[in-house]
PDB file of C-alpha atoms in Angstrom:
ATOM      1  CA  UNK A 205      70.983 132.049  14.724  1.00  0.00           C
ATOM      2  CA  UNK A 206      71.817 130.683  18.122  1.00  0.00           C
ATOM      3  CA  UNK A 207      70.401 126.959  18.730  1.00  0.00           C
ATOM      4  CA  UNK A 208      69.395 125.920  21.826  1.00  0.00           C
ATOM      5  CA  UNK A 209      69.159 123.210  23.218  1.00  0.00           C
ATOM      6  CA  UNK A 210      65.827 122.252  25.407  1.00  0.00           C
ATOM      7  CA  UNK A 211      66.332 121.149  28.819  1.00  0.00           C
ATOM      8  CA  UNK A 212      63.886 120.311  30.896  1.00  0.00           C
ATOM      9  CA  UNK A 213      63.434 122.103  34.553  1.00  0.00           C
ATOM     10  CA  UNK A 214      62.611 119.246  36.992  1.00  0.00           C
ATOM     11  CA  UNK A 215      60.470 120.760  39.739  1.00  0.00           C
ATOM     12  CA  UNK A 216      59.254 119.013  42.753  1.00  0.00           C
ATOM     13  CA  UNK A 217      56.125 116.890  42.526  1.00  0.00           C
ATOM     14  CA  UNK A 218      53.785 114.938  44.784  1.00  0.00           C
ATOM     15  CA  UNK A 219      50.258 117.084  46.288  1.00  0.00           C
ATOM     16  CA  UNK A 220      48.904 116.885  49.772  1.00  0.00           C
ATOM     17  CA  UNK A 221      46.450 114.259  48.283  1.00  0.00           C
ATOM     18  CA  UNK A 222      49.001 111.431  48.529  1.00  0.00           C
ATOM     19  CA  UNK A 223      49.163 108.974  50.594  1.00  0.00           C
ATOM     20  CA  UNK A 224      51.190 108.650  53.423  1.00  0.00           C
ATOM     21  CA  UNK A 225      53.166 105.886  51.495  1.00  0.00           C
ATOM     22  CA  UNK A 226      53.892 108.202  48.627  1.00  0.00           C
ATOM     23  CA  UNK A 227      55.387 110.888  51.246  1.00  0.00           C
ATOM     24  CA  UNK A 228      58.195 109.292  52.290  1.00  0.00           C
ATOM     25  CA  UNK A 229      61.095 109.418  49.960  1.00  0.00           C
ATOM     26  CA  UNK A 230      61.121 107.149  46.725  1.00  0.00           C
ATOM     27  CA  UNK A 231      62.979 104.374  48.153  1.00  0.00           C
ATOM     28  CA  UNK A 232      61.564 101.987  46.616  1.00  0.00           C
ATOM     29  CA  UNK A 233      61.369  99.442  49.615  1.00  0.00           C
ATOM     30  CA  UNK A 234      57.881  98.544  50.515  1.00  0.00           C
ATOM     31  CA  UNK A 235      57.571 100.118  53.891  1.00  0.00           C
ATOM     32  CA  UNK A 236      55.132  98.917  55.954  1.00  0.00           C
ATOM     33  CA  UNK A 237      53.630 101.046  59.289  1.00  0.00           C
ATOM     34  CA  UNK A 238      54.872  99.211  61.689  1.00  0.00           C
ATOM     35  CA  UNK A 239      57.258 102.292  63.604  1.00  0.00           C
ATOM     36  CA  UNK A 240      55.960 102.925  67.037  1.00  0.00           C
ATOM     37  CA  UNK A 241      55.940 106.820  65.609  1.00  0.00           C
ATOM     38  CA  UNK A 242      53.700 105.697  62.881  1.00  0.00           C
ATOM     39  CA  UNK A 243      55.950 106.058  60.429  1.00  0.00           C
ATOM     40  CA  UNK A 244      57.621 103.711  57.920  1.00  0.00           C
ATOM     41  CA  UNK A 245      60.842 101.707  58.421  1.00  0.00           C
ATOM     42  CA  UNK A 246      63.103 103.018  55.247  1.00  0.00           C
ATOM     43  CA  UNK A 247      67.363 103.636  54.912  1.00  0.00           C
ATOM     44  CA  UNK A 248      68.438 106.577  56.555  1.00  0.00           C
ATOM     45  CA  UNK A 249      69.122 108.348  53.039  1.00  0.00           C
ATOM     46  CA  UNK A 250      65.405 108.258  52.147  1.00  0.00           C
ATOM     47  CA  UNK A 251      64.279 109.972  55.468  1.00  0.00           C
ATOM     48  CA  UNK A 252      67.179 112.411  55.195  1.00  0.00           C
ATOM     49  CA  UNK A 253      65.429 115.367  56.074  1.00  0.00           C
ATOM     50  CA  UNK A 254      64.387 114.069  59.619  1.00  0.00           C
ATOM     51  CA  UNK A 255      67.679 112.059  60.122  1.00  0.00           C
ATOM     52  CA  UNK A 256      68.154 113.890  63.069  1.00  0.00           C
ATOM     53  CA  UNK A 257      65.043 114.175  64.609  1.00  0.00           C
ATOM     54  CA  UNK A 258      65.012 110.169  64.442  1.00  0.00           C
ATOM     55  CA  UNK A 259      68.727 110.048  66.094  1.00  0.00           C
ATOM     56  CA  UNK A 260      66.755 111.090  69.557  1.00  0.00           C
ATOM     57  CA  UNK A 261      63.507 109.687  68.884  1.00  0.00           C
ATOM     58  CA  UNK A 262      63.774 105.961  71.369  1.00  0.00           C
ATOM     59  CA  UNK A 263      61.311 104.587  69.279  1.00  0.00           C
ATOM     60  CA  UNK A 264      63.020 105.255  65.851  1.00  0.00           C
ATOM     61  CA  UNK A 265      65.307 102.382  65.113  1.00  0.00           C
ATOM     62  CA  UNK A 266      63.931  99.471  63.492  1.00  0.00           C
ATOM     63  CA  UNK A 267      65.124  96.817  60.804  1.00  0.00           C
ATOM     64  CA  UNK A 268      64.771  96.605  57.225  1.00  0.00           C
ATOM     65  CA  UNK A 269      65.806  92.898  57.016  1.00  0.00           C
ATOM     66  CA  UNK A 270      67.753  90.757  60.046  1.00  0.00           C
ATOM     67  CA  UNK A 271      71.058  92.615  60.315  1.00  0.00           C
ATOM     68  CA  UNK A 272      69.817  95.528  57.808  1.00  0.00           C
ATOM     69  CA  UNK A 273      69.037  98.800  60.075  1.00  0.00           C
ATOM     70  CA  UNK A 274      66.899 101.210  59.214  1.00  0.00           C
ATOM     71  CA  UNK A 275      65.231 104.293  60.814  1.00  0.00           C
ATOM     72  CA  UNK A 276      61.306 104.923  61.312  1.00  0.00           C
ATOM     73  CA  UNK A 277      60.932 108.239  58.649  1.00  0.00           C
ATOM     74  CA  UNK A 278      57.529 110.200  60.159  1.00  0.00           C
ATOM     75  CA  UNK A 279      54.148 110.159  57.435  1.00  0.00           C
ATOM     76  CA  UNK A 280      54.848 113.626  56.132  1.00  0.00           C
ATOM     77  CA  UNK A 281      52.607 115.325  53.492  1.00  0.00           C
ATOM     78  CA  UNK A 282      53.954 117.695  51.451  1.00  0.00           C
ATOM     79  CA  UNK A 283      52.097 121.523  51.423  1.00  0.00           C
ATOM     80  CA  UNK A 284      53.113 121.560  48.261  1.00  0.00           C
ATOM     81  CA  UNK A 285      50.873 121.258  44.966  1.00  0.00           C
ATOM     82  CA  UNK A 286      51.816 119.588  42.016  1.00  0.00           C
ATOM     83  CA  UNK A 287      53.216 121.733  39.244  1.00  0.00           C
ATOM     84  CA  UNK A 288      53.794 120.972  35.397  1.00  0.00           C
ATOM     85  CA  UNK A 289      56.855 122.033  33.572  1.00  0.00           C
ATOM     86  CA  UNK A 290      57.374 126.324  33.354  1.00  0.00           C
ATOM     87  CA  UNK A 291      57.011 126.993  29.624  1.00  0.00           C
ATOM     88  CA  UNK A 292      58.853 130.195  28.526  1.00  0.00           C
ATOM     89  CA  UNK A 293      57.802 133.012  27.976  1.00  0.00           C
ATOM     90  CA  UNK A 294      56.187 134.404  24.465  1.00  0.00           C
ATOM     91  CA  UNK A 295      58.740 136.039  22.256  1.00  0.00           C
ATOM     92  CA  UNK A 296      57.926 139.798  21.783  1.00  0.00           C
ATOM     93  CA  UNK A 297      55.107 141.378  19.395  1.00  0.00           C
ATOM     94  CA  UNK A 298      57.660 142.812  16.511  1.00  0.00           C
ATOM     95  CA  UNK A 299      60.223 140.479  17.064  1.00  0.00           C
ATOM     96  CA  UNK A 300      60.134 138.569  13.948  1.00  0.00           C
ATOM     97  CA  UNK A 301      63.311 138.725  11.735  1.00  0.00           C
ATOM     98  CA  UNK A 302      61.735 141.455   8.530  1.00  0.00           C
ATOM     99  CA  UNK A 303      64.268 139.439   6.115  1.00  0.00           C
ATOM    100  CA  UNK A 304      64.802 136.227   4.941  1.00  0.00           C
ATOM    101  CA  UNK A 305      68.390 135.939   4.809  1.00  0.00           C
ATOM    102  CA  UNK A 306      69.739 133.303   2.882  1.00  0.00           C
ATOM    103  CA  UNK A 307      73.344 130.918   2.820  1.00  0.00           C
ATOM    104  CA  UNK A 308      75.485 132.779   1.518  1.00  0.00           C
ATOM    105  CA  UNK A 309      74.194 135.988   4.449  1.00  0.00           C
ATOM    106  CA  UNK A 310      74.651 133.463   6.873  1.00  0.00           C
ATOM    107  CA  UNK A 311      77.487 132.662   5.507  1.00  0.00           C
ATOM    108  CA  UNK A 312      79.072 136.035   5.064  1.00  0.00           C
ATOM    109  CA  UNK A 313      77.827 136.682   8.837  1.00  0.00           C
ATOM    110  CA  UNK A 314      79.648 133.292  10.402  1.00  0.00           C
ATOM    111  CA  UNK A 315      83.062 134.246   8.862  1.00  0.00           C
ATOM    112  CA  UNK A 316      82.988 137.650  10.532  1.00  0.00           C
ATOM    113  CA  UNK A 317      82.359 135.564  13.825  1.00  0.00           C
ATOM    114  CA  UNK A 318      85.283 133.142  12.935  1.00  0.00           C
ATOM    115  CA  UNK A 319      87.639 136.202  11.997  1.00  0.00           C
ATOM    116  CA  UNK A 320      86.353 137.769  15.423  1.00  0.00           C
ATOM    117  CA  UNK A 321      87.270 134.654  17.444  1.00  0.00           C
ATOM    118  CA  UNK A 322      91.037 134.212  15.612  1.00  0.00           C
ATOM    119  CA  UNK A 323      91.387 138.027  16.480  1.00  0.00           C
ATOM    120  CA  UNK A 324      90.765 137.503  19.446  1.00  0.00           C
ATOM    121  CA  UNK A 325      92.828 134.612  20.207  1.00  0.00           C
ATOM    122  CA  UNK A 326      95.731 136.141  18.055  1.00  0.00           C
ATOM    123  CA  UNK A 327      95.533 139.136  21.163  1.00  0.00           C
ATOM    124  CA  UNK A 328      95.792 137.390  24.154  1.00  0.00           C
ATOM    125  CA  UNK A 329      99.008 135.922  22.940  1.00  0.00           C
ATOM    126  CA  UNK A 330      99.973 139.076  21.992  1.00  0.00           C
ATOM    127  CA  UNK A 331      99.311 139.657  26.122  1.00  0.00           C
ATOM    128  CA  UNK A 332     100.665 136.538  27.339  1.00  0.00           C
ATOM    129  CA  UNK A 333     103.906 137.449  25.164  1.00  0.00           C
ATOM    130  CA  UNK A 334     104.189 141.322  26.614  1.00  0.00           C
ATOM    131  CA  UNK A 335     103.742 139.301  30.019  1.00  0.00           C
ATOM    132  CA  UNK A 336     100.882 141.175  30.544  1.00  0.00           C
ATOM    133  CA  UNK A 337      98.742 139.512  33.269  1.00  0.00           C
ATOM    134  CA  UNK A 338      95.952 139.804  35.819  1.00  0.00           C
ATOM    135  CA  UNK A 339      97.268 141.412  39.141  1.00  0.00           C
ATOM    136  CA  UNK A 340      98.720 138.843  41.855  1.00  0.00           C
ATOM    137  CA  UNK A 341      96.056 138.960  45.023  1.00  0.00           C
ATOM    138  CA  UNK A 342      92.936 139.733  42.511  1.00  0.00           C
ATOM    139  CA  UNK A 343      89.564 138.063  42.766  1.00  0.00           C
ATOM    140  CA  UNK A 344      90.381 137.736  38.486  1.00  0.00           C
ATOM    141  CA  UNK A 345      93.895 136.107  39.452  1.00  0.00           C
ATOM    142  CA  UNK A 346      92.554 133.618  42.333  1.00  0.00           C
ATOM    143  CA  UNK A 347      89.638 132.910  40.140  1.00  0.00           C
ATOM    144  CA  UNK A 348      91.847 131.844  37.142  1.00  0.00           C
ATOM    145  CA  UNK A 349      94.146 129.474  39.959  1.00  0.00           C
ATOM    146  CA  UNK A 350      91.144 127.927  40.879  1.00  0.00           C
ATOM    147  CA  UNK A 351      88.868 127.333  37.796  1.00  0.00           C
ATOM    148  CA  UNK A 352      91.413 127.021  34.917  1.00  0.00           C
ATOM    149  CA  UNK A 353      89.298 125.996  32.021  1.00  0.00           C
ATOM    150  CA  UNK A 354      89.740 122.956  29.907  1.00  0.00           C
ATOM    151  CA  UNK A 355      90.251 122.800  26.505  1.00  0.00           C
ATOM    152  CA  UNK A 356      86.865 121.280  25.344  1.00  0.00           C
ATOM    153  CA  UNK A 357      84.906 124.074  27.772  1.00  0.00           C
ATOM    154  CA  UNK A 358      87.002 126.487  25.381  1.00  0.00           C
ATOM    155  CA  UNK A 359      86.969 125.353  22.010  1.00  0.00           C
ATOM    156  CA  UNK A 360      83.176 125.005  23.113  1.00  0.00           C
ATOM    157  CA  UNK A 361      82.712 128.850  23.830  1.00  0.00           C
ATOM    158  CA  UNK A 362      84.978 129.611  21.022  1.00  0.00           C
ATOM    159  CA  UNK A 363      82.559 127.867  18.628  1.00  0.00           C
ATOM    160  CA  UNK A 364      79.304 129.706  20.845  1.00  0.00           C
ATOM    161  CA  UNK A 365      81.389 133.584  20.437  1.00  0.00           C
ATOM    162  CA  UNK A 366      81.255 132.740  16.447  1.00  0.00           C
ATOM    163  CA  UNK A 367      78.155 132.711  16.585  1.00  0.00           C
ATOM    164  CA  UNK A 368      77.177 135.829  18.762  1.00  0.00           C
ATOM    165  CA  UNK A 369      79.644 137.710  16.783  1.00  0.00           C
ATOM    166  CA  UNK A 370      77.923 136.786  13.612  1.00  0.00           C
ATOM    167  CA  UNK A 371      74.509 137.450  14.694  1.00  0.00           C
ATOM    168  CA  UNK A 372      76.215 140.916  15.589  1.00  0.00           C
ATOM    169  CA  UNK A 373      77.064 141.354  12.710  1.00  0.00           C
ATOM    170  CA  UNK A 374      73.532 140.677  10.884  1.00  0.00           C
ATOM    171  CA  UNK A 375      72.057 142.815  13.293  1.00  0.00           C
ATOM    172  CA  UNK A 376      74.672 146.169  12.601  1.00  0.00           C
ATOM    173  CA  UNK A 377      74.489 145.279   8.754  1.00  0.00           C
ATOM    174  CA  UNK A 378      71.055 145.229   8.555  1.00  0.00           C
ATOM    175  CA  UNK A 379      69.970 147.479  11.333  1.00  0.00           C
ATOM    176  CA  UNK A 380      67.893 145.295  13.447  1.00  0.00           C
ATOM    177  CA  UNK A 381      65.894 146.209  16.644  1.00  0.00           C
ATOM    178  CA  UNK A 382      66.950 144.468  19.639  1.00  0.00           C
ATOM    179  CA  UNK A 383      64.168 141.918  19.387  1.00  0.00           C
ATOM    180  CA  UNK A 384      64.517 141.415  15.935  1.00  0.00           C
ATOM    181  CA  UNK A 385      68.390 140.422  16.384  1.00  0.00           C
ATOM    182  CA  UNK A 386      67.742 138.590  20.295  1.00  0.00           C
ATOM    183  CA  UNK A 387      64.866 136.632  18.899  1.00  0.00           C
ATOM    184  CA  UNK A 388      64.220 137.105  15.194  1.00  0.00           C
ATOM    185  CA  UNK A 389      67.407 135.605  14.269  1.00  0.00           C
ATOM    186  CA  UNK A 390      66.493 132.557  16.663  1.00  0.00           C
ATOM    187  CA  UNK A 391      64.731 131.507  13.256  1.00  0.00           C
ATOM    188  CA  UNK A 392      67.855 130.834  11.275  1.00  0.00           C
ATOM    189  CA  UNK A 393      69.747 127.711  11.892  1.00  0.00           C
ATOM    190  CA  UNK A 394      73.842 127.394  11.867  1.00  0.00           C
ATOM    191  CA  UNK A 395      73.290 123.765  10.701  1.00  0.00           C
ATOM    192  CA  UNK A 396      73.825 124.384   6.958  1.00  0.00           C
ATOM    193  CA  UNK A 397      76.397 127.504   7.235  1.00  0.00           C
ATOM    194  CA  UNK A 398      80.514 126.824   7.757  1.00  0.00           C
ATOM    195  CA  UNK A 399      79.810 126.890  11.486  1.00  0.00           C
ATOM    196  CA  UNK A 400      77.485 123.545  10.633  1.00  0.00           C
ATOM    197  CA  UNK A 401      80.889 121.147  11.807  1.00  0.00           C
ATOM    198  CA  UNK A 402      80.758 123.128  15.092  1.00  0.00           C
ATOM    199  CA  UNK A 403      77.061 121.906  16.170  1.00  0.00           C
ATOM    200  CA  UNK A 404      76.472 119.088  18.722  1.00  0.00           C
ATOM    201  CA  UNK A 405      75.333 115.773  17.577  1.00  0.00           C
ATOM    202  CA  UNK A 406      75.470 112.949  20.115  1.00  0.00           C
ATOM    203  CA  UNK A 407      76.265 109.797  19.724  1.00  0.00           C
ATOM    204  CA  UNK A 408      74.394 106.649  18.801  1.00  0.00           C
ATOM    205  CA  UNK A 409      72.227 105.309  21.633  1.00  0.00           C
ATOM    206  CA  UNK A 410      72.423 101.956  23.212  1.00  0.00           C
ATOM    207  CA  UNK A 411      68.380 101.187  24.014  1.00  0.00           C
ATOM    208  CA  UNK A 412      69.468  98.021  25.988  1.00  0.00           C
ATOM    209  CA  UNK A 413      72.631  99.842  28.200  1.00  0.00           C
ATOM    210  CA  UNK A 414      72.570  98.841  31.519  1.00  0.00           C
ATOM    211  CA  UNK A 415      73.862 102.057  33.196  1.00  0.00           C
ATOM    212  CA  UNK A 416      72.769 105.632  32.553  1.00  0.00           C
ATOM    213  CA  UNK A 417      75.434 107.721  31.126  1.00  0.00           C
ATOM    214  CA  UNK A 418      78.075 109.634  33.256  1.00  0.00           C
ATOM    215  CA  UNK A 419      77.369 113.037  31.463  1.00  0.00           C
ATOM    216  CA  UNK A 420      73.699 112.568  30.646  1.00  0.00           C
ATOM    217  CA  UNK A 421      73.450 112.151  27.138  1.00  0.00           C
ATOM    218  CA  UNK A 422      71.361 109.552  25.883  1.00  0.00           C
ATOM    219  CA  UNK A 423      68.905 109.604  29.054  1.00  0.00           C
ATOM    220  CA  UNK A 424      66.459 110.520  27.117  1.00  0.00           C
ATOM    221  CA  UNK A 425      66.681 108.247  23.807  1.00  0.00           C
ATOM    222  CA  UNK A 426      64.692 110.755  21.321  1.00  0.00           C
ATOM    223  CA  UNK A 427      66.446 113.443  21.801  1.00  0.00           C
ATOM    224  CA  UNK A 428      70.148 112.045  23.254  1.00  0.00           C
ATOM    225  CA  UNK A 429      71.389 115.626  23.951  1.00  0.00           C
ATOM    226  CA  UNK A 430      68.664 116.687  26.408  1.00  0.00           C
ATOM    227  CA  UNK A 431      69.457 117.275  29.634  1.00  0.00           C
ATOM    228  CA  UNK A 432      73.912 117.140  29.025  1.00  0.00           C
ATOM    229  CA  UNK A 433      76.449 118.059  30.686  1.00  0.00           C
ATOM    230  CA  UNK A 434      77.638 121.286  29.450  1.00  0.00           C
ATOM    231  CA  UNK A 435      74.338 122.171  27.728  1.00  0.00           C
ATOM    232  CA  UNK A 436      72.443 125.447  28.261  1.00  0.00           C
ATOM    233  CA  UNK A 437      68.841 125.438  30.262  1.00  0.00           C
ATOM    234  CA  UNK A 438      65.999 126.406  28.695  1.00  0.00           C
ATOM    235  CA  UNK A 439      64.797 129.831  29.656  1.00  0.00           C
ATOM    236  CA  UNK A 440      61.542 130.796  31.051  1.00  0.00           C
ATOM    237  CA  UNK A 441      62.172 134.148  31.407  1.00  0.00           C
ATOM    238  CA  UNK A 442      63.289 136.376  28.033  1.00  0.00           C
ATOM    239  CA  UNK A 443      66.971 137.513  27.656  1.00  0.00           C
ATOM    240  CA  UNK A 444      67.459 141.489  28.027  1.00  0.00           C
ATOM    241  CA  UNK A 445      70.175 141.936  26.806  1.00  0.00           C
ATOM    242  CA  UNK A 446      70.519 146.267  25.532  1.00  0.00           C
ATOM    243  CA  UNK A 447      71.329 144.636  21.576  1.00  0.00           C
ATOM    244  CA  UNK A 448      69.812 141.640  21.789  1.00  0.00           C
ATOM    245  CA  UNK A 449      72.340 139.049  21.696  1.00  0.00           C
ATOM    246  CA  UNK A 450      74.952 139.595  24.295  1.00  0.00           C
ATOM    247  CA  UNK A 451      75.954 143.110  25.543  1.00  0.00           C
ATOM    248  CA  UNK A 452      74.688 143.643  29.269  1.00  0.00           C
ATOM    249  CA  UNK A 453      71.554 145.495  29.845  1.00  0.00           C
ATOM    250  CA  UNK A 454      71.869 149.679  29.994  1.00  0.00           C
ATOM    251  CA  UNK A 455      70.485 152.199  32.155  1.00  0.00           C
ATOM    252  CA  UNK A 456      67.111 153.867  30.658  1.00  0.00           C
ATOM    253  CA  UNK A 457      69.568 156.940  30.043  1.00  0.00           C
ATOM    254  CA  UNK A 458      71.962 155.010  27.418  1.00  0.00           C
ATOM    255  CA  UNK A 459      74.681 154.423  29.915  1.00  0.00           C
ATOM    256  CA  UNK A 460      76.455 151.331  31.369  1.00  0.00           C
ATOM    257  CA  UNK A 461      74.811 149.775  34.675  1.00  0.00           C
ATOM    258  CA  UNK A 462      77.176 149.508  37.680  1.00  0.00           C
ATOM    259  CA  UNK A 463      78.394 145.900  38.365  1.00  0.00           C
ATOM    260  CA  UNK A 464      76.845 143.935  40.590  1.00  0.00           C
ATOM    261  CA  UNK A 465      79.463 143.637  42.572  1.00  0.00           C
ATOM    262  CA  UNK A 466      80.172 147.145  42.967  1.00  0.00           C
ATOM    263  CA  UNK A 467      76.179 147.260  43.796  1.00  0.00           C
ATOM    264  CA  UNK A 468      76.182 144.023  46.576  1.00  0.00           C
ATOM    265  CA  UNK A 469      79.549 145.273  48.144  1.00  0.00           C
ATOM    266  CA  UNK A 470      77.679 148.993  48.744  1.00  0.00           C
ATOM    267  CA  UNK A 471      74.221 147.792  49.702  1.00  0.00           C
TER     268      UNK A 471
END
């Protein structure tokens, strides 16, 4: 049930075939080799890995334009190879969904997650009324001070808990394998269910704007919501997840893994 959105994974290109022009940085001067170090005379931000290296290097300084300093960046060749895109992993054998559930399943399913979310809500004012709080001094309490969400990062995980307590749900009603519920339900959409006002859209795309977007969207003009801010990567590796949709992973013997912090602060 859970859409995702594809985002692409930009990974370094550029091989140790390319010339010694293509090395440097893209800075989209047209350097020419005349550094007494061999190198090319760029801005200081496009040979920022050197920088210092060139601050005692005599023959580093040289000039872009009259008045316009720059700094002699070193020919460097990167040991790197090229590399295309990662593309995620397969989905499990016996993962496919064994029932075609239709709207009003999906349906029934979404209103448990939207009763699950007001019950949910309805509680912590039930805490915040009782005065019941985190402890002064805690990492939960300085964590809170620090990162106090807004109200669109909320109402945005409110409308993502709807769905994982839906697909719950599904899964318990119907008795679903892990797989079946983690990636078998991947095949129904929220689009058409009550949840449907909840998905993101985007907005119309300007082909001719001058200026890329603060948040991302519209970057990429087919699909205007690739790439956004608040939008989840694409994985390459597969969720494991001990139902399938959200509960943390469990020890081969059934029971609850210690927390990683317990396990860093110990090691």
């Amino acid at each position: 049930m859970m859409i995702f959105l594809l985002a692409f994974i930009s990974l370094c290109s550029g091989s140790p075939e390319a010339d010694a022009a293509a090395s440097v940085l893209s800075h989209g001067y047209d350097a020419g080799p005349y550094c007494a170090n061999g190198g090319y005379c760029v801005p200081p931000v496009a040979c920022a890995p050197w920088y210092l290296t060139s601050l005692y290097d005599s023959a580093a300084a040289c000039y872009l334009a009259p008045g316009t300093p720059g700094v002699c960046c070193p020919a460097h060749n990167p040991s790197y190879k090229k590399r295309g895109l990662l593309k995620r992993a397969a989905n499990p054998p016996g993962s496919e969904s064994p029932l075609e559930f239709d709207l009003y399943t999906l349906n029934h399913a979404a209103k448990v997650g939207e009763l699950e979310v007001l019950w949910v809500a309805e509680f912590e004012k039930e805490l915040d009324r009782r005065r019941i709080f985190v402890n002064k001094g805690s990492a939960a309490f300085n964590h809170f001070a620090f990162f106090k969400s807004k109200p669109i990062a909320r109402k945005m995980s409110d409308d993502s808990a709807m769905i994982i307590f839906g697909s719950q749900s599904l899964s318990e009603r119907f008795g679903l394998t892990s797989d079946q519920a983690g990636f078998g339900l991947n095949a129904f959409s929220t689009k058409d269910t009550i949840l449907g006002p909840n998905c993101p859209t985007g907005g119309q795309c300007d082909r001719n704007e001058k200026y890329r977007s603060y948040d991302a969207s519209c970057n990429n003009l087919e699909n205007p919501l690739w790439g956004t801010s608040n939008s989840p990567f694409q994985r390459t590796l597969l969720p494991a997840y001990s139902d399938g949709i959200f509960t943390p992973r469990q020890a081969k013997s059934g029971e609850a893994l210690p927390s990683a912090r317990l396990v860093s602060i110990n090691i």
